[in-house]
Structures are given as C-alpha cells and as structure tokens.
mmCIF file of C-alpha atoms in Angstrom:
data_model
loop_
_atom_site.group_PDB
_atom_site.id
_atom_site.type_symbol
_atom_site.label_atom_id
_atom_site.label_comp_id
_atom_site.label_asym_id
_atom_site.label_seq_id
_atom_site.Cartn_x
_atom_site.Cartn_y
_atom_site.Cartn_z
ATOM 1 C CA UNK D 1393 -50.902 -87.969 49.292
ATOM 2 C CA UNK D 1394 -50.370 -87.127 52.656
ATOM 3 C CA UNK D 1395 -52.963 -85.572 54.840
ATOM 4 C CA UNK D 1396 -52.188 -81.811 56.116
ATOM 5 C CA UNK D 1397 -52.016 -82.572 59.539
ATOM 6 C CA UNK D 1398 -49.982 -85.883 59.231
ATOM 7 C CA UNK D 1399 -47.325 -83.500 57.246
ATOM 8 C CA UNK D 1400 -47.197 -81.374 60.204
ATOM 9 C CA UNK D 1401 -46.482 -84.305 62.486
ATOM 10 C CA UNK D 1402 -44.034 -85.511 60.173
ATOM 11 C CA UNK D 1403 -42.067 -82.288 60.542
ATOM 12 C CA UNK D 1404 -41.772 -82.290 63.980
ATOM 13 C CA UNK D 1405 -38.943 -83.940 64.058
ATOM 14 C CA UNK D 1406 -37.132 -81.016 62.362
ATOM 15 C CA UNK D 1407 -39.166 -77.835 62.406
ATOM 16 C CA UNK D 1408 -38.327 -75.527 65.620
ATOM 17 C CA UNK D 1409 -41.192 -74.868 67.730
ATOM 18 C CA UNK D 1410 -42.061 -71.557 66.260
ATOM 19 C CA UNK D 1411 -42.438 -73.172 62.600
ATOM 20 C CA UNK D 1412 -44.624 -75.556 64.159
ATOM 21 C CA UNK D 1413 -46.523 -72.733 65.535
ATOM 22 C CA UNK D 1414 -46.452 -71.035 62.312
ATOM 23 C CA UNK D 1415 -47.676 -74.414 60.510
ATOM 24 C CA UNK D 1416 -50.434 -74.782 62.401
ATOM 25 C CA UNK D 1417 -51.823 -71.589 62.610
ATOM 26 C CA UNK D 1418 -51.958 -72.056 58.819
ATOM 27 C CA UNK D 1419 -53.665 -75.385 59.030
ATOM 28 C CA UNK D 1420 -56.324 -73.731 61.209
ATOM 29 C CA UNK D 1421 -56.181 -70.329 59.677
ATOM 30 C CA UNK D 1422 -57.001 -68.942 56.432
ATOM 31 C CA UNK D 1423 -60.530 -68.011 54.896
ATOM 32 C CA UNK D 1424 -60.514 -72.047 54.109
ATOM 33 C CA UNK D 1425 -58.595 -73.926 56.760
ATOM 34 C CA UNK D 1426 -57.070 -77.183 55.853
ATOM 35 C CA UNK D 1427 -57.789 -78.482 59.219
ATOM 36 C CA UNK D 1428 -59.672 -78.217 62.858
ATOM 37 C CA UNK D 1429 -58.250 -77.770 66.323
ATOM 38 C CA UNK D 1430 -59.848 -81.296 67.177
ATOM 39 C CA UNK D 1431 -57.672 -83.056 64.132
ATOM 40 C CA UNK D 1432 -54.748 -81.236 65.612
ATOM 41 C CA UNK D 1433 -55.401 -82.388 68.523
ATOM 42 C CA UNK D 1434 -55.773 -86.310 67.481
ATOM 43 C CA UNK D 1435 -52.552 -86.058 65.006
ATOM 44 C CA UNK D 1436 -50.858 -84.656 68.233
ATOM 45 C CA UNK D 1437 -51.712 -87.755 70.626
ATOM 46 C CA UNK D 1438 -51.229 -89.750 67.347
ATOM 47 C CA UNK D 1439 -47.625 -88.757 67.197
ATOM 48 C CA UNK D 1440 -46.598 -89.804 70.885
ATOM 49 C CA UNK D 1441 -43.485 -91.459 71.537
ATOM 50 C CA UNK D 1442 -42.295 -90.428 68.528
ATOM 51 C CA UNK D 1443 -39.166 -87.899 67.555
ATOM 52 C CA UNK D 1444 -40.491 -84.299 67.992
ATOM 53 C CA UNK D 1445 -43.511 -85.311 69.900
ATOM 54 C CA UNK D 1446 -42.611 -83.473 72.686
ATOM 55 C CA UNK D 1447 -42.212 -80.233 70.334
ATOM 56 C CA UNK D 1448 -45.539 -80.905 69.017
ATOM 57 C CA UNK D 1449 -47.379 -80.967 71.622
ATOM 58 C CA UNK D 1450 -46.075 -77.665 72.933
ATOM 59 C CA UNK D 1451 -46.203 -76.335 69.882
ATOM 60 C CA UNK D 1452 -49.992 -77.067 69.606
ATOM 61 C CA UNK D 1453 -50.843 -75.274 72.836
ATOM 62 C CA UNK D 1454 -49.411 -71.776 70.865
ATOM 63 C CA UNK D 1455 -51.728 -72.672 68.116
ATOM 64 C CA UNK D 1456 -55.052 -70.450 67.099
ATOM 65 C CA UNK D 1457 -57.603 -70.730 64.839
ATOM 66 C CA UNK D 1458 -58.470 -67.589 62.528
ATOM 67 C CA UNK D 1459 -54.556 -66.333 61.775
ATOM 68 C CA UNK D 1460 -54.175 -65.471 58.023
ATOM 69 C CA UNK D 1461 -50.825 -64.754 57.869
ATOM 70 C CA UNK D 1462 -47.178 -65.990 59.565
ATOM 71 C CA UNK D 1463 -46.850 -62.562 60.130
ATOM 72 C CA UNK D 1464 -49.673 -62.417 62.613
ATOM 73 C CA UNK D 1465 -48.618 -65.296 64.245
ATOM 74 C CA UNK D 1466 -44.777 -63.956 64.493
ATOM 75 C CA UNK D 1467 -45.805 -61.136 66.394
ATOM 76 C CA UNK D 1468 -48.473 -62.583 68.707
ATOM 77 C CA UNK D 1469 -45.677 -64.758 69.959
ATOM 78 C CA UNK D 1470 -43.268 -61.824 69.838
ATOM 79 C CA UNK D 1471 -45.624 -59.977 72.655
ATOM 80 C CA UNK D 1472 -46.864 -62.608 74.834
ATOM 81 C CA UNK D 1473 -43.529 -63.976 75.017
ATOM 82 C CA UNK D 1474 -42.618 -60.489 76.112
ATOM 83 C CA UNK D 1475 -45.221 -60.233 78.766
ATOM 84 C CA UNK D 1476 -47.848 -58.422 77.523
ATOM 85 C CA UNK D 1477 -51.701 -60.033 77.241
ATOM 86 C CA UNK D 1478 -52.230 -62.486 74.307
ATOM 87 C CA UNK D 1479 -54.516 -60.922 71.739
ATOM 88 C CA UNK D 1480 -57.647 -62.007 69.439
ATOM 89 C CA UNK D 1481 -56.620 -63.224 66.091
ATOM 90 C CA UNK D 1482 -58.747 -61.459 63.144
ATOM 91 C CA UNK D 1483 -61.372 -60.428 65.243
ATOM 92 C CA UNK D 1484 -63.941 -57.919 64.133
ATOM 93 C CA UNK D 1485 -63.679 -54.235 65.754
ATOM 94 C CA UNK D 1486 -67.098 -52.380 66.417
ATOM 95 C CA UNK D 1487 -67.557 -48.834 66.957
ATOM 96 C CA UNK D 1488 -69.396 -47.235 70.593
ATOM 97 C CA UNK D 1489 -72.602 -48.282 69.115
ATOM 98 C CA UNK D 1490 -71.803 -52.347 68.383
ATOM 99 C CA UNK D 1491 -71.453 -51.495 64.503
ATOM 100 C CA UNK D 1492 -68.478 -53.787 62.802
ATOM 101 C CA UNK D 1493 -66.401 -51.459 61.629
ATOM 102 C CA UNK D 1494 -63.584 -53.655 60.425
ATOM 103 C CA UNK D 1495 -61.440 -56.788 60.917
ATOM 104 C CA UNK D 1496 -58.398 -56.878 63.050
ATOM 105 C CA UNK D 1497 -55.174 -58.598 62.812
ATOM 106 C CA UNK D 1498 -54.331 -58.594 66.613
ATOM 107 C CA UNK D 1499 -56.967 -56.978 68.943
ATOM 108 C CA UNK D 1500 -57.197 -56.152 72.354
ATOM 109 C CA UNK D 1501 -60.751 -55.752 72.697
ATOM 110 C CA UNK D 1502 -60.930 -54.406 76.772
ATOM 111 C CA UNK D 1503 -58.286 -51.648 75.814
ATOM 112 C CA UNK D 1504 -59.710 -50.619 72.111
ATOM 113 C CA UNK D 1505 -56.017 -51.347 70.789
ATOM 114 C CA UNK D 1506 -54.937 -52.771 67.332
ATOM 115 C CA UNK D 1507 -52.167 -54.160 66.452
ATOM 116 C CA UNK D 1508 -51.453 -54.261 62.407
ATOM 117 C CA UNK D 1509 -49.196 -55.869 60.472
ATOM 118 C CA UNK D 1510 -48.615 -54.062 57.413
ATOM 119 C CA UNK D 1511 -46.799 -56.163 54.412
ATOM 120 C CA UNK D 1512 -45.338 -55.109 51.390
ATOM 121 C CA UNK D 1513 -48.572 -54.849 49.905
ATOM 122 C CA UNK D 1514 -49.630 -52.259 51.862
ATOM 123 C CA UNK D 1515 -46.950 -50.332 50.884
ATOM 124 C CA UNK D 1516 -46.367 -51.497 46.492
ATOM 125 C CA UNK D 1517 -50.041 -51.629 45.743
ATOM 126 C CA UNK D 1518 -51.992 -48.706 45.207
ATOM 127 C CA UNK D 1519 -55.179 -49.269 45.870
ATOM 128 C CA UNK D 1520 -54.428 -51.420 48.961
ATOM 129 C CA UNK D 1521 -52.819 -48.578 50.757
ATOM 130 C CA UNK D 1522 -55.292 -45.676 49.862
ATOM 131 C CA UNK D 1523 -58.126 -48.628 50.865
ATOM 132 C CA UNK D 1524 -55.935 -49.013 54.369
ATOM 133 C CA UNK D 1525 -55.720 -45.348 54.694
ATOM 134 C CA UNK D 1526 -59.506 -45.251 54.435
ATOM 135 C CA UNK D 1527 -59.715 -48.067 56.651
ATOM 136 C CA UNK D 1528 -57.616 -46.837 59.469
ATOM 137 C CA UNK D 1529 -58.987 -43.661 59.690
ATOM 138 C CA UNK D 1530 -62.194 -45.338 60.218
ATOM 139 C CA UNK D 1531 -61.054 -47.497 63.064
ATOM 140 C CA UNK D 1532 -59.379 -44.542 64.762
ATOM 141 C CA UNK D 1533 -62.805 -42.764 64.412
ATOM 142 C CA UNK D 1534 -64.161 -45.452 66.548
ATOM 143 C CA UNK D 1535 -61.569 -44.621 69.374
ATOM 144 C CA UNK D 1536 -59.705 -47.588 68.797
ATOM 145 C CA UNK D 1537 -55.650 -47.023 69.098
ATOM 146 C CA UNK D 1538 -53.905 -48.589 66.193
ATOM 147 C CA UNK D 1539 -50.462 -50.140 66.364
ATOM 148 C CA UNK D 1540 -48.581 -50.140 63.095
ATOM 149 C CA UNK D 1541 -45.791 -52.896 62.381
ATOM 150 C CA UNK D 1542 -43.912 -54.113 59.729
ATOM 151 C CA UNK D 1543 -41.053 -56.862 58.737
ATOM 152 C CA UNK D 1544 -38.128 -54.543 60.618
ATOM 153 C CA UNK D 1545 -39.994 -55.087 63.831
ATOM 154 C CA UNK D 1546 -40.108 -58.844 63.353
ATOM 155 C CA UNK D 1547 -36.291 -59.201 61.395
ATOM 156 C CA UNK D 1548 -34.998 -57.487 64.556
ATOM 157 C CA UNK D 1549 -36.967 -59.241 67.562
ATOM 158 C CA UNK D 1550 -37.913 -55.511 67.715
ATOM 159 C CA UNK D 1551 -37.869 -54.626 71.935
ATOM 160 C CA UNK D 1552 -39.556 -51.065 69.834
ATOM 161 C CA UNK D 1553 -42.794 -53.153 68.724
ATOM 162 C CA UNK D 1554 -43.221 -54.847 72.357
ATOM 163 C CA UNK D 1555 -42.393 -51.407 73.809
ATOM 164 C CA UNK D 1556 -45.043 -49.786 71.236
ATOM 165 C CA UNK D 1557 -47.778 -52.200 72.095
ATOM 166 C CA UNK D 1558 -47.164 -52.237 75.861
ATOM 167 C CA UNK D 1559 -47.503 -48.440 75.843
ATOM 168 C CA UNK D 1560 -50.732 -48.274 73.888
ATOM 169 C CA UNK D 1561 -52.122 -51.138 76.108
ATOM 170 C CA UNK D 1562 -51.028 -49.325 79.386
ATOM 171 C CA UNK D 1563 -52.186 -45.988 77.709
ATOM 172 C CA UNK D 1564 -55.638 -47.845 77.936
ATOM 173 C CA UNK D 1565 -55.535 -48.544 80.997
ATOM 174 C CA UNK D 1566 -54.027 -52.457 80.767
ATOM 175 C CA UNK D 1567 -51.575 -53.225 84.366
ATOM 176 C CA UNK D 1568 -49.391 -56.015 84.071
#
C-alpha cells in the first residue's frame, strides 16, 4: 500500500493546483493527520524532475496544517487570492479576558473577525444548529465579528463572500 504522501505526489501529474492544495491540507489537517509538513516537504523534493513537480511544489507552499475541512481550505484561497490577509486555520478565539471561548474555522485574530463555513449539517441536524446558535452568540459576546458562508459562496467564486470579509476586516480597522 502506498504511503499518503507518495499518493499525493503521484497525483500531481493530474490534480490542478487547488486539489493539491486541498489534498494536502487533508494530509496535514484533521484531528489525526496522516502526515507532517516535514514529510511533505521530503515527498516534494522527492518528486523533482518529475511530471507535476512543478505543481507540487507550488502547491505545497498554499498548504497548512490544522484545516478540517476542503471547505476551509476553498475559501482561505478564495480571499487571499482576492487580496485580503491570509487567516489562522482552526485557531482558538478567547474572550477580553484570555478565556477560550471557542474554535475558529478562519480567524483574524488582530481584527476579532471570524470567518465560518457553515455545511449542510449546520443547517439538517438539529442539535448541531441550536449547539451553533449557542455557540455564535457566545463568540459575538466576546466582540468578535462573525462571517457566515456557505456552498453558494464557494459554487459561485462568490465576489459577495470576499466583499463580506473585506468589509468586516476593514470595519476592524484592517488597510490593505
């Protein structure tokens, strides 16, 4: 059997760059990741000279540990691709006092802003959405300003969720 990161080498030579991206964010990612930055790093000078290697290596520099979804990684390309300041991957949000509060799917920690990615769970299952209403309230409570997206921002390359975001991050006092 393969290894994960030899598989993602492998499919270099037919993946676009943004599947890459997406690939290894999931090799990294995840509450058990298959893989490290550093093996990433040594299947990606492994793979030189070869067909896609070129790909790969780009591909690797877009790559962050931590993502647990494509989603996530979808949209932080989406808005640094855009312009707009790359943001921490599931990063933990505090209130005024240092007190975790919650996890994050894309945070800009200097402005206080959140960006969320809200999946079909959120929106079928119960318990998930009174839990995120719960949640969210929480976070807002802490003065942090919450961005809400979902899969019609990302099916339609949304210029609305870059135009969201920016505003929030500008309405916090971020200058491009």
């Amino acid at each position: 059997m393969a290894a994960p990161v030899d598989v993602w080498r492998q499919l270099a030579a037919v993946l676009s760059l943004d599947e890459l991206i997406v690939m290894g964010d999931a090799l990294v990612g995840g509450r058990r990741p298959l893989a490290t930055m550093a093996e990433l790093r040594t299947g990606v000078a492994r793979h030189a000279g070869k067909r896609g290697a070129r790909r790969l290596r780009e591909a690797l520099g877009w790559v962050r540990p931590g993502v647990l979804s494509p989603r996530e990684t979808e949209i932080r390309l989406l808005l640094v691709r855009a312009g707009l300041p790359e943001p921490e991957v599931n990063a933990p949000l505090t209130d005024r006092s240092g007190r975790k509060i919650a996890t994050g799917d894309l945070v800009y920690r200097e402005y206080r802003v959140l960006v969320e990615y809200d999946g079909e769970q959120h929106r079928t299952d119960e318990e998930q959405y009174h839990w995120d209403i719960d949640r969210l309230d929480a976070i807002m409570e802490a003065d942090w300003r919450v961005v809400r997206l979902n899969k019609t921002h990302l099916r339609l390359k949304s210029v609305s969720a870059v135009r969201k975001v920016d505003t929030a991050l500008r309405d916090r006092g971020w200058r491009p």
